[in-house]
mmCIF file of C-alpha atoms and ligand atoms in Angstrom:
data_model
loop_
_atom_site.group_PDB
_atom_site.id
_atom_site.type_symbol
_atom_site.label_atom_id
_atom_site.label_comp_id
_atom_site.label_asym_id
_atom_site.label_seq_id
_atom_site.Cartn_x
_atom_site.Cartn_y
_atom_site.Cartn_z
ATOM 1 C CA MET A 1 15.705 17.751 15.852
ATOM 2 C CA GLU A 2 12.712 19.821 14.848
ATOM 3 C CA VAL A 3 10.117 20.227 17.607
ATOM 4 C CA LEU A 4 6.710 21.560 16.587
ATOM 5 C CA ILE A 5 4.435 22.400 19.502
ATOM 6 C CA LEU A 6 0.800 22.473 18.429
ATOM 7 C CA PRO A 7 -2.201 23.641 20.423
ATOM 8 C CA SER A 8 -3.980 20.283 20.581
ATOM 9 C CA GLY A 9 -3.726 16.595 19.804
ATOM 10 C CA ARG A 10 -6.078 17.093 16.895
ATOM 11 C CA GLU A 11 -3.658 19.563 15.333
ATOM 12 C CA VAL A 12 -0.713 17.201 15.959
ATOM 13 C CA CYS A 13 -2.509 14.500 13.965
ATOM 14 C CA GLU A 14 -3.596 16.916 11.231
ATOM 15 C CA GLN A 15 -0.012 18.119 10.833
ATOM 16 C CA ALA A 16 1.307 14.541 10.649
ATOM 17 C CA ALA A 17 -1.292 13.721 7.993
ATOM 18 C CA ARG A 18 -0.372 16.911 6.116
ATOM 19 C CA ILE A 19 3.311 15.933 6.068
ATOM 20 C CA ILE A 20 2.479 12.434 4.779
ATOM 21 C CA ALA A 21 0.020 13.760 2.179
ATOM 22 C CA HIS A 22 2.584 16.325 1.049
ATOM 23 C CA LEU A 23 5.186 13.569 0.563
ATOM 24 C CA VAL A 24 2.795 11.249 -1.288
ATOM 25 C CA GLY A 25 1.611 14.130 -3.485
ATOM 26 C CA ALA A 26 5.192 15.023 -4.408
ATOM 27 C CA ARG A 27 6.367 11.425 -4.668
ATOM 28 C CA PRO A 28 3.547 9.004 -5.559
ATOM 29 C CA GLY A 29 5.909 6.015 -5.201
ATOM 30 C CA ALA A 30 6.881 6.945 -1.642
ATOM 31 C CA VAL A 31 7.827 4.269 0.880
ATOM 32 C CA LEU A 32 6.053 4.925 4.175
ATOM 33 C CA GLY A 33 6.987 3.455 7.536
ATOM 34 C CA LEU A 34 3.811 3.222 9.590
ATOM 35 C CA ALA A 35 3.031 3.007 13.300
ATOM 36 C CA THR A 36 0.150 1.723 15.389
ATOM 37 C CA GLY A 37 -1.105 2.575 18.898
ATOM 38 C CA SER A 38 -3.830 4.967 19.956
ATOM 39 C CA THR A 39 -1.998 8.161 18.969
ATOM 40 C CA PRO A 40 -1.819 7.622 15.170
ATOM 41 C CA ARG A 41 -5.479 6.594 14.658
ATOM 42 C CA PRO A 42 -6.669 10.132 13.837
ATOM 43 C CA ILE A 43 -3.750 10.489 11.403
ATOM 44 C CA TYR A 44 -5.068 7.546 9.402
ATOM 45 C CA ALA A 45 -8.607 8.923 9.641
ATOM 46 C CA GLU A 46 -7.417 12.221 8.167
ATOM 47 C CA LEU A 47 -5.522 10.453 5.361
ATOM 48 C CA VAL A 48 -8.656 8.430 4.565
ATOM 49 C CA ARG A 49 -10.659 11.667 4.508
ATOM 50 C CA ARG A 50 -8.153 13.228 2.111
ATOM 51 C CA HIS A 51 -8.316 10.119 -0.077
ATOM 52 C CA ARG A 52 -12.105 10.340 -0.244
ATOM 53 C CA GLU A 53 -12.508 14.076 -0.500
ATOM 54 C CA THR A 54 -9.407 15.312 -2.288
ATOM 55 C CA GLY A 55 -8.430 12.264 -4.354
ATOM 56 C CA LEU A 56 -5.147 11.694 -2.520
ATOM 57 C CA SER A 57 -4.002 8.351 -3.946
ATOM 58 C CA PHE A 58 -1.807 5.722 -2.305
ATOM 59 C CA ARG A 59 -1.760 3.488 -5.399
ATOM 60 C CA GLY A 60 1.997 3.818 -5.855
ATOM 61 C CA VAL A 61 2.879 3.801 -2.159
ATOM 62 C CA THR A 62 4.682 0.952 -0.412
ATOM 63 C CA THR A 63 4.285 0.577 3.360
ATOM 64 C CA PHE A 64 6.252 -1.104 6.133
ATOM 65 C CA ASN A 65 4.821 -1.217 9.641
ATOM 66 C CA LEU A 66 7.145 -1.020 12.599
ATOM 67 C CA ASP A 67 6.050 -4.088 14.499
ATOM 68 C CA GLU A 68 3.669 -6.960 15.182
ATOM 69 C CA TYR A 69 2.937 -9.342 18.050
ATOM 70 C CA VAL A 70 4.342 -12.858 17.860
ATOM 71 C CA GLY A 71 1.889 -15.752 17.965
ATOM 72 C CA ILE A 72 -1.337 -14.047 16.872
ATOM 73 C CA ASP A 73 -2.859 -13.756 13.410
ATOM 74 C CA ALA A 74 -4.867 -11.006 11.752
ATOM 75 C CA THR A 75 -8.138 -12.209 13.302
ATOM 76 C CA HIS A 76 -6.883 -11.410 16.836
ATOM 77 C CA PRO A 77 -8.077 -8.057 18.266
ATOM 78 C CA CYS A 78 -4.489 -7.078 19.190
ATOM 79 C CA SER A 79 -3.154 -7.776 15.685
ATOM 80 C CA TYR A 80 -1.535 -4.760 14.077
ATOM 81 C CA ARG A 81 -2.341 -6.163 10.635
ATOM 82 C CA ARG A 82 -5.969 -5.985 11.698
ATOM 83 C CA TYR A 83 -5.536 -2.497 13.203
ATOM 84 C CA MET A 84 -4.005 -1.234 9.959
ATOM 85 C CA ALA A 85 -6.732 -2.788 7.815
ATOM 86 C CA GLU A 86 -9.464 -1.245 9.940
ATOM 87 C CA ALA A 87 -7.830 2.161 10.379
ATOM 88 C CA PHE A 88 -6.318 2.662 6.940
ATOM 89 C CA PHE A 89 -5.715 -0.019 4.318
ATOM 90 C CA ASP A 90 -9.363 -1.050 3.847
ATOM 91 C CA HIS A 91 -10.288 2.573 3.106
ATOM 92 C CA VAL A 92 -7.590 3.669 0.657
ATOM 93 C CA ASP A 93 -6.213 2.394 -2.642
ATOM 94 C CA VAL A 94 -2.820 1.043 -1.605
ATOM 95 C CA PRO A 95 -2.463 -2.365 -3.324
ATOM 96 C CA ALA A 96 -2.250 -5.259 -0.839
ATOM 97 C CA ALA A 97 1.003 -6.469 -2.437
ATOM 98 C CA GLN A 98 2.658 -3.178 -1.431
ATOM 99 C CA VAL A 99 1.682 -3.502 2.250
ATOM 100 C CA HIS A 100 4.191 -5.056 4.651
ATOM 101 C CA LEU A 101 3.960 -5.963 8.321
ATOM 102 C CA PRO A 102 6.182 -8.458 10.129
ATOM 103 C CA ASN A 103 4.515 -11.882 10.238
ATOM 104 C CA GLY A 104 4.252 -12.832 13.903
ATOM 105 C CA MET A 105 3.038 -16.305 12.903
ATOM 106 C CA ALA A 106 6.200 -17.129 10.944
ATOM 107 C CA ALA A 107 7.703 -20.528 11.810
ATOM 108 C CA ASP A 108 11.189 -19.083 11.327
ATOM 109 C CA ILE A 109 11.235 -15.786 13.216
ATOM 110 C CA PRO A 110 14.890 -14.857 12.533
ATOM 111 C CA GLY A 111 14.323 -15.656 8.845
ATOM 112 C CA GLU A 112 11.185 -13.479 8.847
ATOM 113 C CA CYS A 113 13.173 -10.611 10.409
ATOM 114 C CA ASP A 114 15.958 -10.897 7.834
ATOM 115 C CA ALA A 115 13.385 -11.025 5.023
ATOM 116 C CA TYR A 116 11.700 -7.875 6.395
ATOM 117 C CA GLU A 117 14.986 -5.986 6.360
ATOM 118 C CA ALA A 118 15.659 -7.238 2.839
ATOM 119 C CA ALA A 119 12.204 -6.128 1.660
ATOM 120 C CA ILE A 120 12.781 -2.615 3.034
ATOM 121 C CA GLY A 121 16.091 -2.519 1.183
ATOM 122 C CA ALA A 122 14.532 -3.838 -2.032
ATOM 123 C CA ALA A 123 11.911 -1.076 -1.872
ATOM 124 C CA GLY A 124 14.716 1.489 -1.791
ATOM 125 C CA GLY A 125 14.494 2.258 1.929
ATOM 126 C CA ILE A 126 11.854 4.166 3.861
ATOM 127 C CA ASP A 127 11.182 7.775 2.884
ATOM 128 C CA LEU A 128 9.223 8.692 6.008
ATOM 129 C CA GLN A 129 8.870 6.736 9.218
ATOM 130 C CA LEU A 130 5.923 7.619 11.444
ATOM 131 C CA LEU A 131 6.577 6.935 15.139
ATOM 132 C CA GLY A 132 4.693 6.989 18.420
ATOM 133 C CA ILE A 133 6.507 6.817 21.729
ATOM 134 C CA GLY A 134 5.992 4.692 24.815
ATOM 135 C CA ARG A 135 6.251 6.173 28.281
ATOM 136 C CA ASP A 136 9.369 4.043 28.714
ATOM 137 C CA GLY A 137 10.893 5.663 25.627
ATOM 138 C CA HIS A 138 10.308 2.838 23.181
ATOM 139 C CA ILE A 139 9.995 3.544 19.470
ATOM 140 C CA GLY A 140 8.612 0.644 17.516
ATOM 141 C CA PHE A 141 8.838 -1.974 20.245
ATOM 142 C CA ASN A 142 12.467 -1.219 21.021
ATOM 143 C CA GLU A 143 12.291 -1.340 24.778
ATOM 144 C CA PRO A 144 14.855 0.266 27.125
ATOM 145 C CA SER A 145 18.336 -1.256 26.647
ATOM 146 C CA SER A 146 17.714 -2.007 22.952
ATOM 147 C CA SER A 147 20.895 -1.558 20.947
ATOM 148 C CA LEU A 148 20.969 1.763 19.140
ATOM 149 C CA GLY A 149 22.247 -0.213 16.137
ATOM 150 C CA SER A 150 19.573 -2.924 16.307
ATOM 151 C CA ARG A 151 17.810 -4.383 13.270
ATOM 152 C CA THR A 152 14.422 -6.085 12.873
ATOM 153 C CA ARG A 153 14.263 -8.875 15.480
ATOM 154 C CA ILE A 154 12.186 -10.465 18.208
ATOM 155 C CA LYS A 155 11.832 -8.512 21.459
ATOM 156 C CA THR A 156 10.236 -9.120 24.853
ATOM 157 C CA LEU A 157 7.807 -6.414 25.949
ATOM 158 C CA SER A 158 8.436 -4.540 29.197
ATOM 159 C CA ALA A 159 5.897 -4.576 32.024
ATOM 160 C CA VAL A 160 5.157 -0.893 31.304
ATOM 161 C CA THR A 161 4.272 -1.639 27.684
ATOM 162 C CA ARG A 162 2.242 -4.721 28.501
ATOM 163 C CA ALA A 163 0.188 -2.690 30.969
ATOM 164 C CA ALA A 164 -0.287 0.161 28.457
ATOM 165 C CA ASN A 165 -1.348 -2.157 25.618
ATOM 166 C CA ARG A 166 -3.337 -4.801 27.458
ATOM 167 C CA GLY A 167 -6.666 -3.175 26.539
ATOM 168 C CA CYS A 168 -6.945 -5.011 23.208
ATOM 169 C CA ALA A 169 -6.711 -8.506 24.727
ATOM 170 C CA PRO A 170 -9.993 -10.354 25.298
ATOM 171 C CA ALA A 171 -11.000 -10.825 28.958
ATOM 172 C CA GLY A 172 -8.944 -13.539 30.608
ATOM 173 C CA GLU A 173 -6.323 -13.532 27.840
ATOM 174 C CA GLU A 174 -2.788 -12.168 28.278
ATOM 175 C CA LEU A 175 -1.253 -9.785 25.758
ATOM 176 C CA PRO A 176 1.442 -11.649 23.783
ATOM 177 C CA GLY A 177 4.803 -11.107 25.486
ATOM 178 C CA HIS A 178 6.872 -11.129 22.314
ATOM 179 C CA VAL A 179 6.926 -8.951 19.243
ATOM 180 C CA ILE A 180 8.838 -8.514 16.020
ATOM 181 C CA THR A 181 10.005 -4.926 15.647
ATOM 182 C CA MET A 182 12.163 -2.933 13.305
ATOM 183 C CA GLY A 183 15.370 -2.082 15.123
ATOM 184 C CA ILE A 184 16.583 1.360 16.091
ATOM 185 C CA GLY A 185 19.247 1.089 13.380
ATOM 186 C CA THR A 186 16.483 0.261 10.882
ATOM 187 C CA ILE A 187 14.426 3.272 11.981
ATOM 188 C CA LEU A 188 17.404 5.626 11.826
ATOM 189 C CA GLU A 189 17.929 4.687 8.160
ATOM 190 C CA ALA A 190 14.553 6.147 7.191
ATOM 191 C CA ARG A 191 15.176 9.358 5.288
ATOM 192 C CA ARG A 192 12.825 11.192 7.611
ATOM 193 C CA CYS A 193 11.304 10.376 11.018
ATOM 194 C CA VAL A 194 8.108 11.986 12.329
ATOM 195 C CA LEU A 195 7.285 11.228 15.958
ATOM 196 C CA VAL A 196 3.904 12.140 17.419
ATOM 197 C CA ALA A 197 3.263 12.499 21.160
ATOM 198 C CA ILE A 198 0.049 13.755 22.741
ATOM 199 C CA GLY A 199 -0.904 14.320 26.371
ATOM 200 C CA ALA A 200 0.733 15.114 29.714
ATOM 201 C CA HIS A 201 1.471 11.416 30.297
ATOM 202 C CA LYS A 202 4.006 11.663 27.427
ATOM 203 C CA ALA A 203 5.735 14.841 28.739
ATOM 204 C CA ASP A 204 8.547 12.971 30.520
ATOM 205 C CA ALA A 205 9.189 10.826 27.444
ATOM 206 C CA VAL A 206 9.292 13.906 25.195
ATOM 207 C CA VAL A 207 11.791 15.761 27.381
ATOM 208 C CA GLU A 208 14.045 12.683 27.544
ATOM 209 C CA THR A 209 13.862 12.307 23.760
ATOM 210 C CA VAL A 210 14.750 15.898 22.948
ATOM 211 C CA GLU A 211 16.784 17.183 25.873
ATOM 212 C CA GLY A 212 18.004 14.061 27.657
ATOM 213 C CA PRO A 213 21.219 12.140 27.019
ATOM 214 C CA LEU A 214 21.595 9.793 24.049
ATOM 215 C CA ARG A 215 21.336 6.310 25.545
ATOM 216 C CA ALA A 216 20.023 2.835 24.868
ATOM 217 C CA PHE A 217 18.100 3.083 28.134
ATOM 218 C CA PHE A 218 15.826 5.611 26.416
ATOM 219 C CA PRO A 219 15.496 4.388 22.811
ATOM 220 C CA ALA A 220 13.719 7.466 21.401
ATOM 221 C CA SER A 221 16.817 9.534 22.273
ATOM 222 C CA ALA A 222 18.409 7.826 19.239
ATOM 223 C CA LEU A 223 16.479 10.341 17.119
ATOM 224 C CA GLN A 224 19.109 12.886 18.233
ATOM 225 C CA LEU A 225 21.354 11.126 15.704
ATOM 226 C CA HIS A 226 18.871 11.489 12.851
ATOM 227 C CA PRO A 227 19.464 14.325 10.358
ATOM 228 C CA HIS A 228 15.744 14.878 9.698
ATOM 229 C CA ALA A 229 13.620 14.038 12.711
ATOM 230 C CA THR A 230 10.465 16.012 13.475
ATOM 231 C CA LEU A 231 8.582 15.794 16.775
ATOM 232 C CA LEU A 232 4.944 16.847 16.671
ATOM 233 C CA VAL A 233 3.683 17.412 20.203
ATOM 234 C CA ASP A 234 0.726 19.091 21.823
ATOM 235 C CA GLU A 235 1.101 21.659 24.623
ATOM 236 C CA ALA A 236 0.641 19.004 27.316
ATOM 237 C CA ALA A 237 3.321 16.687 25.909
ATOM 238 C CA ALA A 238 5.661 19.697 25.499
ATOM 239 C CA GLY A 239 5.060 20.829 29.076
ATOM 240 C CA ARG A 240 8.471 19.838 30.474
ATOM 241 C CA LEU A 241 10.698 20.989 27.599
ATOM 242 C CA ALA A 242 13.255 23.512 28.897
ATOM 243 C CA LEU A 243 13.656 25.150 25.487
ATOM 244 C CA ARG A 244 10.023 25.157 24.406
ATOM 245 C CA ASP A 245 10.014 28.912 23.765
ATOM 246 C CA TYR A 246 13.024 28.443 21.487
ATOM 247 C CA TYR A 247 11.307 25.625 19.568
ATOM 248 C CA ARG A 248 8.269 27.889 19.131
ATOM 249 C CA SER A 249 10.431 30.715 17.814
ATOM 250 C CA VAL A 250 12.114 28.364 15.329
ATOM 251 C CA ALA A 251 8.724 27.203 14.041
ATOM 252 C CA ALA A 252 7.417 30.775 13.796
ATOM 253 C CA ALA A 253 10.459 31.878 11.796
ATOM 254 C CA LYS A 254 10.426 28.898 9.440
ATOM 255 C CA PRO A 255 11.106 30.076 5.898
ATOM 256 C CA ALA A 256 8.311 29.569 3.380
ATOM 257 C CA TRP A 257 10.369 27.043 1.369
ATOM 258 C CA GLN A 258 10.540 24.741 4.394
ATOM 259 C CA ARG A 259 6.803 24.706 4.994
ATOM 260 C CA GLU A 260 4.781 21.603 4.262
ATOM 261 C CA ASP A 261 1.210 22.870 4.222
HETATM 262 P P1 PGA B 1 0.112 5.043 22.163
HETATM 263 O O1 PGA B 1 1.398 4.104 21.989
HETATM 264 O O2 PGA B 1 0.031 5.863 20.920
HETATM 265 O O3 PGA B 1 -1.001 4.064 22.269
HETATM 266 O O4 PGA B 1 0.355 5.849 23.402
HETATM 267 C C1 PGA B 1 2.599 4.662 21.588
HETATM 268 C C2 PGA B 1 3.645 3.596 21.486
HETATM 269 O O5 PGA B 1 3.657 2.669 22.307
HETATM 270 O O6 PGA B 1 4.470 3.679 20.571
#
């Protein structure tokens, strides 16, 4: 696993945007796996800026988001379809037909999950999957105890996640308890994974991901199995890593041909 420790959250998001822009520049038909949450918002803002100011085009790109709440539509403030429209899709040139999120309003949820997996396959698989991380170690909405081989399916959110995400729900309304999420097996099939973590409240999750044991109880540890996983973390999120000086030395000695800026 590659661990890049950057001085600030702003630089974490700029580096993530740089990696995505680099991929899309080199491969205009790239398939991007996208994430929501508070951490990636500045990444989308930077990609929108590059679209406006440098002409970075997403016209050929296909996207698959990790997850969506069950039982709400795109008008709901917690909807990830809405989040993505507001943060990214409404401001760039990716054609709507190439945008995919699980449909949490589907009458047949297992059928929707199977169709989502099939659509990823039909697109040729995901070139780069962007990931955040929950304090409980979830990636996508794969909560602790999720099978490391899991596929897109319905999941029940943990109390930790419901508390962390409740902010979007209107006063007096509960956050939906169920979600559709890509599985850990689905995520691991992406040709590259880029996980972003910012802030001291993510330091325990980062150390478990990188230096803890591989286990379903901490889903992000599954990235230890991935041949091309990059963690972009700020100093605060890296604060508990035992080998942080080593990770810094690896980054400093990176050969020019591996650089992405
Ligand atoms: P956050 O969420 O970016 O809002 O902290 C991360 C996640 O739950 O994946």
